[in-house]
Amino acid sequence: MLVVKILLGLFGLGIVVFVHELGHFLAARLVGIDVEAFSIGWGKALFKKKVGAVEYRVSMFPIGGYCKMRGEHEFQEAYENQAKSVAPVPGTFYGATPLRRIVVAFAGPFFNILFAILVLSVIWGIGFEVTTLDNRIVLVSDINPGESYPADQGGLKTGDRIISINGKATANYHDIQEQIATNPEKNLPIQVERAGRTLDFTVRPSLDKSSGAGKIGIYFWSDPIISSVAEGSPGEIAGLRSGDRITRINGEDFPYSVAFFRILKDQPPVLAIDYERDGRSMQTDAVLSYTNGSADLGVSYAAIQFHTTRFSPLGALIKGARETWKTFTLSVKSFGLLFRGIDLTQAVSGPVRITYMVGDVAAEGFGQSIGAGFSSMANFLALISIALCIMNLLPLPVLDGGQIVLFIVEIIKRKPLHPRIINAFQTVGVVLVFGLMLFAVFGDILFLTRR
């Protein structure tokens, strides 16, 4: 299964990087910069064919690709020859005006945004299956007595149905998570429904330094109705089936599924389970085994599933653009949390972890159905594409944003930059990006050791 996830991840991540490089390629051709090679994949060329002045390649490692423009590294030769500027040869990268180079640099991130809009438009046009829970909550303090969380301090109670946060309706737990996770350490007005009454509270999410997200100390309510039982699990051996409703475990009422965590705190070797099947009360025992202090009964509980509304082509395009903008702004907002003391080894993902995550999302989706697999993977690829756009627009050397900064300075000065300045800028960029990559890969290794 791990191999399948990695292969799916490589394929998905390759698409996103390929789209980015395609943007650079098309923009370079548009503004008159010669492209020497355009490759699908990296490494040794397995297949190549020259069409006009461009050599098209299919390379060994199928992760994205690259666009090799004529003269894009001429500043290095000028630096080594101690020239005062790069010779503006027509058709080369540095022979183009700074504005045209800005267009080429910006085209890669821009194509990532276009890709996200296209993918999300298609998904919303055909509709997709959503698996979620409703907006009812369980306080973590009811599972771990003695601890206090922002939800407790704000006055929320188990069984409350959160109907809006910060003035935005919350129909399910995805809506609630979005508002809470993106607003750490901010006072949020929360409206709940409790015993037929509508009540207003203010809750201030704390910052989870392992992820950079806000949290208030809640689980989401799931009725203890079994939807599936894993083969060979303690639940199957005990005779539990899909459709059974668990009512009590070891003499404790079992009103919601997360009550299981409270019952397992004392690590009982055997669970006495009362349940209902077809209107009859029944009982069974389940023998548990513990690994690193945790055990799993092997059952999944029923969730809410629905198919989203299918939009018209124009409506889907508008919806796709809105969702892309929403994700873009949330991603920028989340990026700012990196500077607030969070655990960067958890929050910063490198290529290994991103590849695994893309493959994991796709594999889980395909495990449900072909349609769910494609929609899950497409949604995640759109997110990765937007993240790649934001990252590349950062004003750091080597990245597209850093290149744009250089070219803007050149426009302001009204003369080419000295090769020494360009070389120093690029060298700093290589060191920074390489250091970040090492840090991210270190975090990836820690991530994979926990799988």
mmCIF file with all atom_site columns, N, CA, C and O in Angstrom, residues 360-379:
data_model
loop_
_atom_site.group_PDB
_atom_site.id
_atom_site.type_symbol
_atom_site.label_atom_id
_atom_site.label_alt_id
_atom_site.label_comp_id
_atom_site.label_asym_id
_atom_site.label_entity_id
_atom_site.label_seq_id
_atom_site.pdbx_PDB_ins_code
_atom_site.Cartn_x
_atom_site.Cartn_y
_atom_site.Cartn_z
_atom_site.occupancy
_atom_site.B_iso_or_equiv
_atom_site.pdbx_formal_charge
_atom_site.auth_seq_id
_atom_site.auth_comp_id
_atom_site.auth_asym_id
_atom_site.auth_atom_id
_atom_site.pdbx_PDB_model_num
ATOM 1  N N  . ASP A 1 360 ? -1.559  9.472  -0.142 1.00 0.00 ? 360 ASP A N  1
ATOM 2  C CA . ASP A 1 360 ? -2.445  9.003  0.927  1.00 0.00 ? 360 ASP A CA 1
ATOM 3  C C  . ASP A 1 360 ? -3.873  9.464  0.699  1.00 0.00 ? 360 ASP A C  1
ATOM 4  O O  . ASP A 1 360 ? -4.826  8.691  0.827  1.00 0.00 ? 360 ASP A O  1
ATOM 5  N N  . VAL A 1 361 ? -4.023  10.751 0.361  1.00 0.00 ? 361 VAL A N  1
ATOM 6  C CA . VAL A 1 361 ? -5.362  11.290 0.086  1.00 0.00 ? 361 VAL A CA 1
ATOM 7  C C  . VAL A 1 361 ? -6.001  10.557 -1.080 1.00 0.00 ? 361 VAL A C  1
ATOM 8  O O  . VAL A 1 361 ? -7.175  10.175 -1.043 1.00 0.00 ? 361 VAL A O  1
ATOM 9  N N  . ALA A 1 362 ? -5.217  10.338 -2.148 1.00 0.00 ? 362 ALA A N  1
ATOM 10 C CA . ALA A 1 362 ? -5.746  9.654  -3.327 1.00 0.00 ? 362 ALA A CA 1
ATOM 11 C C  . ALA A 1 362 ? -6.115  8.211  -2.999 1.00 0.00 ? 362 ALA A C  1
ATOM 12 O O  . ALA A 1 362 ? -7.195  7.731  -3.389 1.00 0.00 ? 362 ALA A O  1
ATOM 13 N N  . ALA A 1 363 ? -5.229  7.502  -2.287 1.00 0.00 ? 363 ALA A N  1
ATOM 14 C CA . ALA A 1 363 ? -5.481  6.097  -1.965 1.00 0.00 ? 363 ALA A CA 1
ATOM 15 C C  . ALA A 1 363 ? -6.717  5.941  -1.094 1.00 0.00 ? 363 ALA A C  1
ATOM 16 O O  . ALA A 1 363 ? -7.535  5.039  -1.302 1.00 0.00 ? 363 ALA A O  1
ATOM 17 N N  . GLU A 1 364 ? -6.877  6.826  -0.102 1.00 0.00 ? 364 GLU A N  1
ATOM 18 C CA . GLU A 1 364 ? -8.052  6.757  0.762  1.00 0.00 ? 364 GLU A CA 1
ATOM 19 C C  . GLU A 1 364 ? -9.328  6.999  -0.045 1.00 0.00 ? 364 GLU A C  1
ATOM 20 O O  . GLU A 1 364 ? -10.343 6.345  0.150  1.00 0.00 ? 364 GLU A O  1
ATOM 21 N N  . GLY A 1 365 ? -9.254  7.960  -0.967 1.00 0.00 ? 365 GLY A N  1
ATOM 22 C CA . GLY A 1 365 ? -10.423 8.251  -1.798 1.00 0.00 ? 365 GLY A CA 1
ATOM 23 C C  . GLY A 1 365 ? -10.773 7.101  -2.709 1.00 0.00 ? 365 GLY A C  1
ATOM 24 O O  . GLY A 1 365 ? -11.934 6.698  -2.815 1.00 0.00 ? 365 GLY A O  1
ATOM 25 N N  . PHE A 1 366 ? -9.764  6.519  -3.380 1.00 0.00 ? 366 PHE A N  1
ATOM 26 C CA . PHE A 1 366 ? -10.019 5.391  -4.276 1.00 0.00 ? 366 PHE A CA 1
ATOM 27 C C  . PHE A 1 366 ? -10.516 4.176  -3.503 1.00 0.00 ? 366 PHE A C  1
ATOM 28 O O  . PHE A 1 366 ? -11.187 3.314  -4.056 1.00 0.00 ? 366 PHE A O  1
ATOM 29 N N  . GLY A 1 367 ? -10.165 4.114  -2.209 1.00 0.00 ? 367 GLY A N  1
ATOM 30 C CA . GLY A 1 367 ? -10.675 3.031  -1.379 1.00 0.00 ? 367 GLY A CA 1
ATOM 31 C C  . GLY A 1 367 ? -12.178 3.096  -1.212 1.00 0.00 ? 367 GLY A C  1
ATOM 32 O O  . GLY A 1 367 ? -12.827 2.080  -0.956 1.00 0.00 ? 367 GLY A O  1
ATOM 33 N N  . GLN A 1 368 ? -12.756 4.299  -1.343 1.00 0.00 ? 368 GLN A N  1
ATOM 34 C CA . GLN A 1 368 ? -14.208 4.446  -1.252 1.00 0.00 ? 368 GLN A CA 1
ATOM 35 C C  . GLN A 1 368 ? -14.868 4.206  -2.604 1.00 0.00 ? 368 GLN A C  1
ATOM 36 O O  . GLN A 1 368 ? -15.824 3.451  -2.717 1.00 0.00 ? 368 GLN A O  1
ATOM 37 N N  . SER A 1 369 ? -14.349 4.877  -3.640 1.00 0.00 ? 369 SER A N  1
ATOM 38 C CA . SER A 1 369 ? -14.871 4.713  -4.993 1.00 0.00 ? 369 SER A CA 1
ATOM 39 C C  . SER A 1 369 ? -13.936 5.435  -5.953 1.00 0.00 ? 369 SER A C  1
ATOM 40 O O  . SER A 1 369 ? -13.115 6.254  -5.533 1.00 0.00 ? 369 SER A O  1
ATOM 41 N N  . ILE A 1 370 ? -14.077 5.138  -7.245 1.00 0.00 ? 370 ILE A N  1
ATOM 42 C CA . ILE A 1 370 ? -13.249 5.798  -8.251 1.00 0.00 ? 370 ILE A CA 1
ATOM 43 C C  . ILE A 1 370 ? -13.502 7.303  -8.238 1.00 0.00 ? 370 ILE A C  1
ATOM 44 O O  . ILE A 1 370 ? -12.578 8.114  -8.255 1.00 0.00 ? 370 ILE A O  1
ATOM 45 N N  . GLY A 1 371 ? -14.779 7.683  -8.190 1.00 0.00 ? 371 GLY A N  1
ATOM 46 C CA . GLY A 1 371 ? -15.127 9.111  -8.190 1.00 0.00 ? 371 GLY A CA 1
ATOM 47 C C  . GLY A 1 371 ? -14.583 9.829  -6.974 1.00 0.00 ? 371 GLY A C  1
ATOM 48 O O  . GLY A 1 371 ? -14.049 10.931 -7.076 1.00 0.00 ? 371 GLY A O  1
ATOM 49 N N  . ALA A 1 372 ? -14.707 9.188  -5.799 1.00 0.00 ? 372 ALA A N  1
ATOM 50 C CA . ALA A 1 372 ? -14.196 9.803  -4.570 1.00 0.00 ? 372 ALA A CA 1
ATOM 51 C C  . ALA A 1 372 ? -12.685 9.949  -4.628 1.00 0.00 ? 372 ALA A C  1
ATOM 52 O O  . ALA A 1 372 ? -12.118 10.941 -4.153 1.00 0.00 ? 372 ALA A O  1
ATOM 53 N N  . GLY A 1 373 ? -12.013 8.960  -5.235 1.00 0.00 ? 373 GLY A N  1
ATOM 54 C CA . GLY A 1 373 ? -10.565 9.024  -5.358 1.00 0.00 ? 373 GLY A CA 1
ATOM 55 C C  . GLY A 1 373 ? -10.114 10.188 -6.205 1.00 0.00 ? 373 GLY A C  1
ATOM 56 O O  . GLY A 1 373 ? -9.222  10.943 -5.828 1.00 0.00 ? 373 GLY A O  1
ATOM 57 N N  . PHE A 1 374 ? -10.759 10.358 -7.383 1.00 0.00 ? 374 PHE A N  1
ATOM 58 C CA . PHE A 1 374 ? -10.384 11.461 -8.265 1.00 0.00 ? 374 PHE A CA 1
ATOM 59 C C  . PHE A 1 374 ? -10.699 12.812 -7.633 1.00 0.00 ? 374 PHE A C  1
ATOM 60 O O  . PHE A 1 374 ? -9.903  13.751 -7.721 1.00 0.00 ? 374 PHE A O  1
ATOM 61 N N  . SER A 1 375 ? -11.861 12.934 -6.994 1.00 0.00 ? 375 SER A N  1
ATOM 62 C CA . SER A 1 375 ? -12.228 14.225 -6.412 1.00 0.00 ? 375 SER A CA 1
ATOM 63 C C  . SER A 1 375 ? -11.322 14.575 -5.232 1.00 0.00 ? 375 SER A C  1
ATOM 64 O O  . SER A 1 375 ? -10.908 15.726 -5.081 1.00 0.00 ? 375 SER A O  1
ATOM 65 N N  . SER A 1 376 ? -10.965 13.574 -4.403 1.00 0.00 ? 376 SER A N  1
ATOM 66 C CA . SER A 1 376 ? -10.073 13.823 -3.267 1.00 0.00 ? 376 SER A CA 1
ATOM 67 C C  . SER A 1 376 ? -8.698  14.257 -3.752 1.00 0.00 ? 376 SER A C  1
ATOM 68 O O  . SER A 1 376 ? -8.126  15.229 -3.250 1.00 0.00 ? 376 SER A O  1
ATOM 69 N N  . MET A 1 377 ? -8.185  13.540 -4.738 1.00 0.00 ? 377 MET A N  1
ATOM 70 C CA . MET A 1 377 ? -6.856  13.859 -5.253 1.00 0.00 ? 377 MET A CA 1
ATOM 71 C C  . MET A 1 377 ? -6.853  15.217 -5.943 1.00 0.00 ? 377 MET A C  1
ATOM 72 O O  . MET A 1 377 ? -5.934  16.017 -5.773 1.00 0.00 ? 377 MET A O  1
ATOM 73 N N  . ALA A 1 378 ? -7.916  15.492 -6.711 1.00 0.00 ? 378 ALA A N  1
ATOM 74 C CA . ALA A 1 378 ? -7.993  16.771 -7.422 1.00 0.00 ? 378 ALA A CA 1
ATOM 75 C C  . ALA A 1 378 ? -8.046  17.940 -6.444 1.00 0.00 ? 378 ALA A C  1
ATOM 76 O O  . ALA A 1 378 ? -7.363  18.950 -6.634 1.00 0.00 ? 378 ALA A O  1
ATOM 77 N N  . ASN A 1 379 ? -8.849  17.808 -5.404 1.00 0.00 ? 379 ASN A N  1
ATOM 78 C CA . ASN A 1 379 ? -8.931  18.877 -4.410 1.00 0.00 ? 379 ASN A CA 1
ATOM 79 C C  . ASN A 1 379 ? -7.592  19.109 -3.734 1.00 0.00 ? 379 ASN A C  1
ATOM 80 O O  . ASN A 1 379 ? -7.176  20.256 -3.522 1.00 0.00 ? 379 ASN A O  1
#
